CSV table of C-alpha atoms in Angstrom, one decimal:
chain,number,residue,atom,x,y,z
A,1430,MET,CA,25.6,46.5,40.7
A,1431,ASN,CA,28.5,47.8,42.9
A,1432,SER,CA,28.2,51.3,44.2
A,1433,ILE,CA,30.6,53.6,45.9
A,1434,PRO,CA,29.9,56.0,48.8
A,1435,GLU,CA,29.5,59.7,48.3
A,1436,PRO,CA,32.8,61.5,48.4
A,1437,GLN,CA,33.9,62.2,52.0
A,1438,LEU,CA,35.5,65.4,50.8
A,1439,THR,CA,34.6,67.8,47.9
A,1440,LEU,CA,37.3,70.3,47.3
A,1441,ASP,CA,37.1,73.3,45.0
A,1442,GLY,CA,40.6,74.5,43.9
A,1443,SER,CA,39.2,77.9,42.8
A,1444,GLU,CA,38.7,78.7,46.5
A,1445,PRO,CA,41.5,80.2,48.5
A,1446,LEU,CA,43.5,78.0,50.9
A,1447,THR,CA,42.3,78.8,54.4
A,1448,PRO,CA,42.8,77.3,57.9
A,1449,ALA,CA,39.3,75.8,57.5
A,1450,THR,CA,40.5,73.9,54.4
A,1451,VAL,CA,43.4,72.5,56.4
A,1452,ARG,CA,41.2,71.5,59.3
A,1453,THR,CA,38.7,69.7,56.9
A,1454,LEU,CA,41.4,67.6,55.4
A,1455,ASP,CA,43.0,66.9,58.8
A,1456,ALA,CA,39.6,65.8,60.1
A,1457,LEU,CA,39.2,63.4,57.1
A,1458,CYS,CA,42.6,61.9,57.8
A,1459,ASP,CA,41.8,61.6,61.5
A,1460,ALA,CA,38.7,59.7,60.8
A,1461,ALA,CA,40.5,57.3,58.4
A,1462,GLU,CA,43.3,56.7,60.9
A,1463,ASP,CA,40.9,56.1,63.7
A,1464,ALA,CA,39.0,53.4,61.8
A,1465,THR,CA,41.4,50.7,62.8
A,1466,GLY,CA,41.5,47.8,60.3
A,1467,ALA,CA,39.3,49.6,57.8
A,1468,THR,CA,40.0,48.9,54.1
A,1469,THR,CA,37.1,50.8,52.5
A,1470,PRO,CA,38.6,53.4,50.1
A,1471,LEU,CA,38.4,57.1,50.9
A,1472,VAL,CA,36.8,59.0,48.1
A,1473,VAL,CA,37.3,62.7,47.3
A,1474,ALA,CA,35.9,64.8,44.6
A,1475,VAL,CA,38.1,67.6,43.2
A,1476,THR,CA,37.4,70.4,40.7
A,1477,GLY,CA,38.3,74.0,40.1
A,1478,ALA,CA,41.5,76.0,39.7
A,1479,PRO,CA,42.6,79.5,40.8
A,1480,ALA,CA,41.6,82.3,38.5
A,1481,ALA,CA,44.4,84.5,39.8
A,1482,ARG,CA,47.4,84.4,42.0
A,1483,MET,CA,46.5,83.9,45.7
A,1484,ASP,CA,48.6,85.4,48.5
A,1485,VAL,CA,48.9,82.5,51.0
A,1486,PRO,CA,51.0,82.8,54.2
A,1487,LEU,CA,53.8,80.3,54.1
A,1488,PRO,CA,53.0,78.9,57.6
A,1489,LEU,CA,49.5,78.0,56.3
A,1490,VAL,CA,51.0,76.4,53.2
A,1491,ASN,CA,53.2,74.3,55.5
A,1492,LYS,CA,50.2,73.1,57.5
A,1493,TRP,CA,48.3,72.3,54.3
A,1494,GLU,CA,51.2,70.3,52.9
A,1495,ARG,CA,51.4,68.3,56.2
A,1496,ALA,CA,47.7,67.5,55.8
A,1497,VAL,CA,48.1,66.5,52.2
A,1498,ARG,CA,51.1,64.3,53.2
A,1499,ARG,CA,48.9,62.6,55.8
A,1500,LEU,CA,46.4,61.8,53.0
A,1501,GLU,CA,49.2,60.4,50.8
A,1502,LYS,CA,50.3,58.0,53.6
A,1503,LEU,CA,46.9,56.7,54.8
A,1504,ALA,CA,46.6,53.0,55.3
A,1505,VAL,CA,43.4,52.8,53.2
A,1506,PRO,CA,43.3,53.3,49.4
A,1507,THR,CA,42.3,56.8,48.2
A,1508,VAL,CA,40.3,57.7,45.2
A,1509,ALA,CA,39.9,61.1,43.4
A,1510,LEU,CA,36.9,61.8,41.2
A,1511,VAL,CA,38.0,64.7,38.9
A,1512,THR,CA,35.7,67.2,37.1
A,1513,GLY,CA,36.7,70.0,34.8
A,1514,ASP,CA,39.7,72.2,35.6
A,1515,CYS,CA,41.8,71.1,38.5
A,1516,GLY,CA,44.5,73.3,40.2
A,1517,GLY,CA,45.5,74.8,43.5
A,1518,THR,CA,44.4,72.8,46.5
A,1519,ALA,CA,42.4,70.4,44.3
A,1520,LEU,CA,45.5,69.4,42.3
A,1521,ASP,CA,47.4,68.9,45.5
A,1522,VAL,CA,44.9,66.5,46.8
A,1523,LEU,CA,44.4,64.7,43.4
A,1524,LEU,CA,48.2,64.0,43.2
A,1525,ALA,CA,48.2,62.5,46.7
A,1526,THR,CA,45.6,59.8,45.8
A,1527,ASP,CA,46.0,56.3,44.6
A,1528,VAL,CA,43.3,56.1,41.9
A,1529,ARG,CA,42.0,59.0,39.7
A,1530,VAL,CA,38.9,58.9,37.5
A,1531,ALA,CA,38.2,62.1,35.5
A,1532,THR,CA,35.7,63.6,33.1
A,1533,PRO,CA,36.9,64.0,29.5
A,1534,ASP,CA,37.0,67.8,29.9
A,1535,ALA,CA,39.3,67.6,32.9
A,1536,ARG,CA,42.5,69.6,32.8
A,1537,LEU,CA,45.4,69.9,35.2
A,1538,LEU,CA,46.6,73.4,35.8
A,1539,PRO,CA,49.8,73.5,38.0
A,1540,LEU,CA,50.3,77.3,38.2
A,1541,ALA,CA,48.5,79.7,40.5
A,1542,GLY,CA,46.1,81.1,38.0
A,1543,ALA,CA,45.2,81.1,34.3
A,1544,GLY,CA,47.4,83.5,32.4
A,1545,THR,CA,49.9,83.9,35.3
A,1546,ASP,CA,53.4,82.6,35.7
A,1547,GLU,CA,53.1,82.3,39.4
A,1548,VAL,CA,53.8,78.9,41.0
A,1549,TRP,CA,51.1,77.6,43.3
A,1550,PRO,CA,52.7,77.5,46.8
A,1551,GLY,CA,52.4,73.8,47.3
A,1552,MET,CA,54.1,70.5,46.3
A,1553,ALA,CA,52.1,69.9,43.1
A,1554,LEU,CA,55.0,70.5,40.8
A,1555,TYR,CA,57.2,68.1,42.9
A,1556,ARG,CA,54.5,65.4,42.6
A,1557,LEU,CA,53.9,66.0,38.9
A,1558,ALA,CA,57.6,65.6,38.1
A,1559,ASN,CA,58.0,62.5,40.3
A,1560,GLN,CA,54.8,60.8,39.0
A,1561,ALA,CA,55.0,61.7,35.3
A,1562,GLY,CA,58.6,62.7,34.8
A,1563,VAL,CA,60.4,66.0,34.1
A,1564,ALA,CA,60.3,65.8,30.3
A,1565,ALA,CA,56.6,64.9,30.2
A,1566,THR,CA,55.5,67.8,32.4
A,1567,ARG,CA,58.1,70.4,31.4
A,1568,ARG,CA,55.8,72.7,29.4
A,1569,ALA,CA,53.1,72.6,32.1
A,1570,VAL,CA,55.7,73.4,34.8
A,1571,LEU,CA,57.7,76.1,32.9
A,1572,PHE,CA,55.0,77.7,30.8
A,1573,GLY,CA,51.7,76.9,32.6
A,1574,ASP,CA,50.4,74.8,29.7
A,1575,ALA,CA,47.3,72.8,30.9
A,1576,LEU,CA,47.5,69.0,30.8
A,1577,ASP,CA,44.3,68.0,29.2
A,1578,ALA,CA,42.5,64.7,30.1
A,1579,GLU,CA,43.9,62.6,27.3
A,1580,ARG,CA,47.5,63.8,28.0
A,1581,ALA,CA,47.0,63.2,31.7
A,1582,LEU,CA,45.7,59.7,31.0
A,1583,ALA,CA,48.7,59.0,28.8
A,1584,LEU,CA,51.0,60.1,31.6
A,1585,HIS,CA,49.1,57.9,34.0
A,1586,LEU,CA,48.1,60.9,36.1
A,1587,PHE,CA,44.5,59.8,35.4
A,1588,ASP,CA,43.5,56.1,35.5
A,1589,GLU,CA,40.3,56.4,33.5
A,1590,LEU,CA,38.1,59.0,31.7
A,1591,ALA,CA,34.3,58.9,32.0
A,1592,ALA,CA,31.4,61.3,31.8
A,1593,ASP,CA,30.3,60.0,35.2
A,1594,PRO,CA,33.5,59.2,37.1
A,1595,ALA,CA,31.7,57.7,40.1
A,1596,ALA,CA,29.7,55.3,37.9
A,1597,ALA,CA,32.9,54.3,36.0
A,1598,PHE,CA,34.8,53.6,39.1
A,1599,ALA,CA,32.1,51.4,40.7
A,1600,PRO,CA,33.2,48.1,39.1
A,1601,VAL,CA,36.6,48.2,40.7
A,1602,PHE,CA,35.5,49.6,44.1
A,1603,GLU,CA,35.0,46.1,45.6
A,1604,LYS,CA,38.6,45.2,44.6
A,1605,LEU,CA,39.9,48.2,46.4
A,1606,LYS,CA,37.8,47.5,49.5
A,1607,GLY,CA,40.1,44.5,50.1
A,1608,GLY,CA,43.1,46.7,50.0
A,1609,ALA,CA,44.7,45.7,53.4
A,1610,GLY,CA,48.3,46.7,53.3
A,1611,THR,CA,47.8,49.4,50.8
A,1612,GLY,CA,49.6,52.0,52.9
A,1613,ILE,CA,52.7,49.8,53.3
A,1614,ARG,CA,52.9,48.9,49.6
A,1615,ARG,CA,52.4,52.5,48.6
A,1616,GLN,CA,55.2,53.7,50.8
A,1617,LEU,CA,57.6,51.1,49.5
A,1618,MET,CA,56.7,52.2,45.9
A,1619,LEU,CA,57.2,55.9,46.7
A,1620,ASP,CA,60.5,55.1,48.4
A,1621,ALA,CA,61.9,53.2,45.4
A,1622,SER,CA,63.0,56.2,43.4
A,1623,THR,CA,64.7,58.0,46.3
A,1624,THR,CA,66.1,55.2,48.5
A,1625,SER,CA,69.2,53.1,47.9
A,1626,TYR,CA,68.8,49.3,47.6
A,1627,GLU,CA,70.5,48.7,50.9
A,1628,GLU,CA,68.1,51.1,52.7
A,1629,ALA,CA,65.1,49.7,50.9
A,1630,LEU,CA,65.9,46.1,51.7
A,1631,GLY,CA,65.4,46.6,55.4
A,1632,ARG,CA,62.0,48.3,54.8
A,1633,HIS,CA,60.9,45.6,52.5
A,1634,LEU,CA,61.8,42.8,54.9
A,1635,ALA,CA,60.0,44.6,57.7
A,1636,ALA,CA,56.9,45.0,55.5
A,1637,CYS,CA,57.1,41.3,54.7
A,1638,ASP,CA,57.4,40.4,58.4
A,1639,ARG,CA,54.3,42.6,59.3
A,1640,THR,CA,52.3,41.0,56.5
A,1641,LEU,CA,53.2,37.4,57.5
A,1642,ARG,CA,52.4,38.1,61.2
A,1643,ALA,CA,49.0,39.6,60.2
A,1644,ALA,CA,48.2,36.6,58.1
A,1645,VAL,CA,49.1,34.3,61.0
A,1646,GLU,CA,46.9,36.3,63.4
A,1647,ALA,CA,44.0,36.3,61.0
A,1648,ALA,CA,44.2,32.5,60.6
A,1649,SER,CA,44.4,31.8,64.4
């Protein structure tokens, strides 16, 4: 039976964003980037959402988003195991991963606290709208309505629901382990909605060239 490693990061979105949070995510990205040629997926566990508005300095938010963006652009596949409510920093990280497996009681909470109308000072709303569409996430964004697990699954924000996300994900782990070129393909996909055809053509050709050269080198 296939098994997956323990999560390299466990993030609780109910905890305030601190410099230590940023350093932890940066260190995780450093390790993934230093592992040249590695294709083993990076696994994170996320849970928790803010119970109230948090006053976070904007310079710290900026550093946090740079760290989340690094995660989003890693060359290796990334996986999120989601449990219960997910908001704040946990939601930021979740939306930057490639594959998401959640418990049936999971909920996405994009605002900065239950019962508040404060926007969480991150890019979660941006990613929600880009990944699921404005119409599909309008009520969650405007009114703070939670996206329950079934709704998130229907919107492809989750890939699978399971009482034990790690066990449910194990059968496809080996497939992801062969994910050489994941970073390139992911970036081409993300660019598709914001880049003109003419601009995208050059990037696609460059990606094809790198892939072909890598195949030749591997065969020699």
